[in-house]
Structures are given as structure tokens and as C-alpha cells.
PDB file of C-alpha atoms in Angstrom:
ATOM      1  CA  ASP A   1       0.000   0.000   0.000  1.00 48.00           C
ATOM      2  CA  TYR A   2       1.248   3.516  -0.674  1.00 50.00           C
ATOM      3  CA  CYS A   3       0.206   7.154  -0.670  1.00 52.00           C
ATOM      4  CA  ARG A   4       1.669  10.545  -1.366  1.00 53.00           C
ATOM      5  CA  ILE A   5       2.850  12.472   1.713  1.00 52.00           C
ATOM      6  CA  ALA A   6       4.205  15.974   1.205  1.00 51.00           C
ATOM      7  CA  GLY A   7       4.872  15.216  -2.455  1.00 55.00           C
ATOM      8  CA  ARG A   8       6.728  11.960  -1.709  1.00 54.00           C
ATOM      9  CA  LEU A   9       5.563   8.403  -2.194  1.00 52.00           C
ATOM     10  CA  ALA A  10       5.329   6.494   1.076  1.00 56.00           C
ATOM     11  CA  PHE A  11       5.000   2.715   1.092  1.00 54.00           C
ATOM     12  CA  SER A  12       3.552   0.569   3.838  1.00 55.00           C
ATOM     13  CA  PRO A  13       4.782  -3.013   4.192  1.00 55.00           C
ATOM     14  CA  ALA A  14       2.019  -5.528   3.583  1.00 53.00           C
ATOM     15  CA  GLY A  15      -0.136  -6.106   6.640  1.00 54.00           C
ATOM     16  CA  THR A  16       1.270  -3.288   8.768  1.00 54.00           C
ATOM     17  CA  TYR A  17      -1.348  -0.583   8.209  1.00 50.00           C
ATOM     18  CA  PRO A  18      -4.526  -0.561   6.139  1.00 56.00           C
ATOM     19  CA  SER A  19      -3.241   2.659   4.572  1.00 65.00           C
ATOM     20  CA  ILE A  20      -0.306   4.911   5.285  1.00 68.00           C
ATOM     21  CA  THR A  21      -0.749   8.568   6.218  1.00 73.00           C
ATOM     22  CA  ARG A  22       1.415  11.133   7.961  1.00 75.00           C
ATOM     23  CA  SER A  23      -0.172  10.041  11.227  1.00 79.00           C
ATOM     24  CA  THR A  24       0.634   6.370  10.690  1.00 80.00           C
ATOM     25  CA  LEU A  25       4.169   7.215   9.546  1.00 82.00           C
ATOM     26  CA  ILE A  26       4.794   9.334  12.649  1.00 88.00           C
ATOM     27  CA  GLU A  27       3.228   6.620  14.798  1.00 90.00           C
ATOM     28  CA  SER A  28       5.502   3.939  13.307  1.00 88.00           C
ATOM     29  CA  ILE A  29       8.601   6.096  13.894  1.00 91.00           C
ATOM     30  CA  VAL A  30       7.705   6.747  17.542  1.00 95.00           C
ATOM     31  CA  ARG A  31       6.848   3.082  18.160  1.00 94.00           C
ATOM     32  CA  ARG A  32      10.219   2.088  16.701  1.00 93.00           C
ATOM     33  CA  GLU A  33      12.030   4.606  18.951  1.00 95.00           C
ATOM     34  CA  GLY A  34       9.845   4.147  22.055  1.00 96.00           C
ATOM     35  CA  LYS A  35      10.090   7.858  22.769  1.00 97.00           C
ATOM     36  CA  ILE A  36      11.509  10.806  20.882  1.00 97.00           C
ATOM     37  CA  GLU A  37      11.750  14.548  21.424  1.00 98.00           C
ATOM     38  CA  ILE A  38       9.422  16.364  19.065  1.00 97.00           C
ATOM     39  CA  ASN A  39      12.233  18.411  17.467  1.00 97.00           C
ATOM     40  CA  ASP A  40      14.162  15.201  16.779  1.00 97.00           C
ATOM     41  CA  LEU A  41      11.032  13.684  15.242  1.00 96.00           C
ATOM     42  CA  VAL A  42      10.629  16.660  12.889  1.00 95.00           C
ATOM     43  CA  THR A  43      14.311  16.383  11.922  1.00 96.00           C
ATOM     44  CA  LEU A  44      14.022  12.616  11.390  1.00 93.00           C
ATOM     45  CA  CYS A  45      10.990  13.061   9.117  1.00 88.00           C
ATOM     46  CA  LYS A  46      12.998  15.518   7.014  1.00 89.00           C
ATOM     47  CA  GLU A  47      16.335  13.693   6.913  1.00 90.00           C
ATOM     48  CA  GLU A  48      15.188  10.068   6.694  1.00 87.00           C
ATOM     49  CA  TYR A  49      11.954  10.424   4.724  1.00 81.00           C
ATOM     50  CA  GLY A  50      12.286  13.800   2.976  1.00 82.00           C
ATOM     51  CA  ILE A  51       9.016  14.973   4.557  1.00 83.00           C
ATOM     52  CA  LEU A  52       8.898  18.550   5.762  1.00 84.00           C
ATOM     53  CA  THR A  53       6.713  19.051   8.797  1.00 87.00           C
ATOM     54  CA  ASN A  54       6.739  21.149  11.957  1.00 92.00           C
ATOM     55  CA  LYS A  55       5.981  20.698  15.651  1.00 95.00           C
ATOM     56  CA  ASP A  56       2.411  21.965  15.370  1.00 95.00           C
ATOM     57  CA  ASP A  57       1.614  19.541  12.552  1.00 91.00           C
ATOM     58  CA  VAL A  58       3.139  16.653  14.496  1.00 92.00           C
ATOM     59  CA  LYS A  59       0.993  17.526  17.532  1.00 93.00           C
ATOM     60  CA  LEU A  60      -2.106  17.448  15.324  1.00 91.00           C
ATOM     61  CA  PHE A  61      -1.143  14.077  13.830  1.00 88.00           C
ATOM     62  CA  ILE A  62      -0.495  12.641  17.296  1.00 88.00           C
ATOM     63  CA  GLY A  63      -4.066  13.459  18.252  1.00 85.00           C
ATOM     64  CA  SER A  64      -5.354  10.838  15.821  1.00 81.00           C
ATOM     65  CA  THR A  65      -3.094   8.077  17.213  1.00 86.00           C
ATOM     66  CA  THR A  66      -2.526   6.218  20.486  1.00 89.00           C
ATOM     67  CA  LEU A  67       0.754   8.085  21.070  1.00 95.00           C
ATOM     68  CA  TYR A  68       1.231  10.305  24.116  1.00 96.00           C
ATOM     69  CA  TYR A  69       2.780  13.776  24.008  1.00 96.00           C
ATOM     70  CA  ASP A  70       4.222  15.497  27.084  1.00 97.00           C
ATOM     71  CA  ALA A  71       4.184  19.239  26.376  1.00 95.00           C
ATOM     72  CA  ILE A  72       6.574  20.079  29.225  1.00 96.00           C
ATOM     73  CA  MET A  73       9.208  17.555  28.150  1.00 96.00           C
ATOM     74  CA  GLN A  74       8.312  18.114  24.463  1.00 97.00           C
ATOM     75  CA  THR A  75       8.609  14.366  23.992  1.00 97.00           C
ATOM     76  CA  VAL A  76       6.390  11.914  22.146  1.00 97.00           C
ATOM     77  CA  TYR A  77       5.960   8.462  23.707  1.00 98.00           C
ATOM     78  CA  ALA A  78       4.731   5.256  22.056  1.00 97.00           C
ATOM     79  CA  ASN A  79       1.978   5.117  24.689  1.00 96.00           C
ATOM     80  CA  TYR A  80       0.947   6.558  28.039  1.00 96.00           C
ATOM     81  CA  ASP A  81       2.276   3.561  30.000  1.00 96.00           C
ATOM     82  CA  LEU A  82       5.764   4.122  28.608  1.00 95.00           C
ATOM     83  CA  TYR A  83       5.511   7.760  29.702  1.00 96.00           C
ATOM     84  CA  LEU A  84       4.537   6.701  33.244  1.00 96.00           C
ATOM     85  CA  GLU A  85       7.470   4.274  33.459  1.00 94.00           C
ATOM     86  CA  GLU A  86       9.864   7.177  33.011  1.00 87.00           C
ATOM     87  CA  PHE A  87       8.709   8.779  36.261  1.00 80.00           C
TER      88      PHE A  87
END
């Protein structure tokens, strides 16, 4: 499965997502990392995938996923439980 994200073709391995979107791409990156600072996530999207985005867009995309964002730490976690384990 594939789609166009920010003018780039993005492919989803068979059986991983019904369709790939910016939200599912960001979700897969954070799940792979476990947690990631939002600025690092924006940089990773640009450098690894050639997708330009910004912190505000990422926050919007996170809202449609099961990820957890801590605004004080400016860190995105794979889930709320992982966030709680850190404290």
C-alpha cells in the first residue's frame, strides 16, 4: 500500500497498516524509537523520509493516534504507560 505524503511516495509493508498517512508514519517512527523529542522527530521526518513538517503539525497528527505527548518535556511516547514508566 502507498500514498503521497508531502509530495513523496510512502509505502507501507504488507499487513502493517490498512493505509499509510502522515499520522501512521509518525506513529511507526515513535513506536520504533519508544520515545523521541518532538524536534528530533521533525528532523528525522525531514532527513530520513524527505518529509517537511513542523511541531504543530506533528501535535495534530499525534491526536489521531494512540501516542502520548508530554508538552513540558516536548517528547512523544509510544503510549501513556511508557511515559509513566519514566517517572
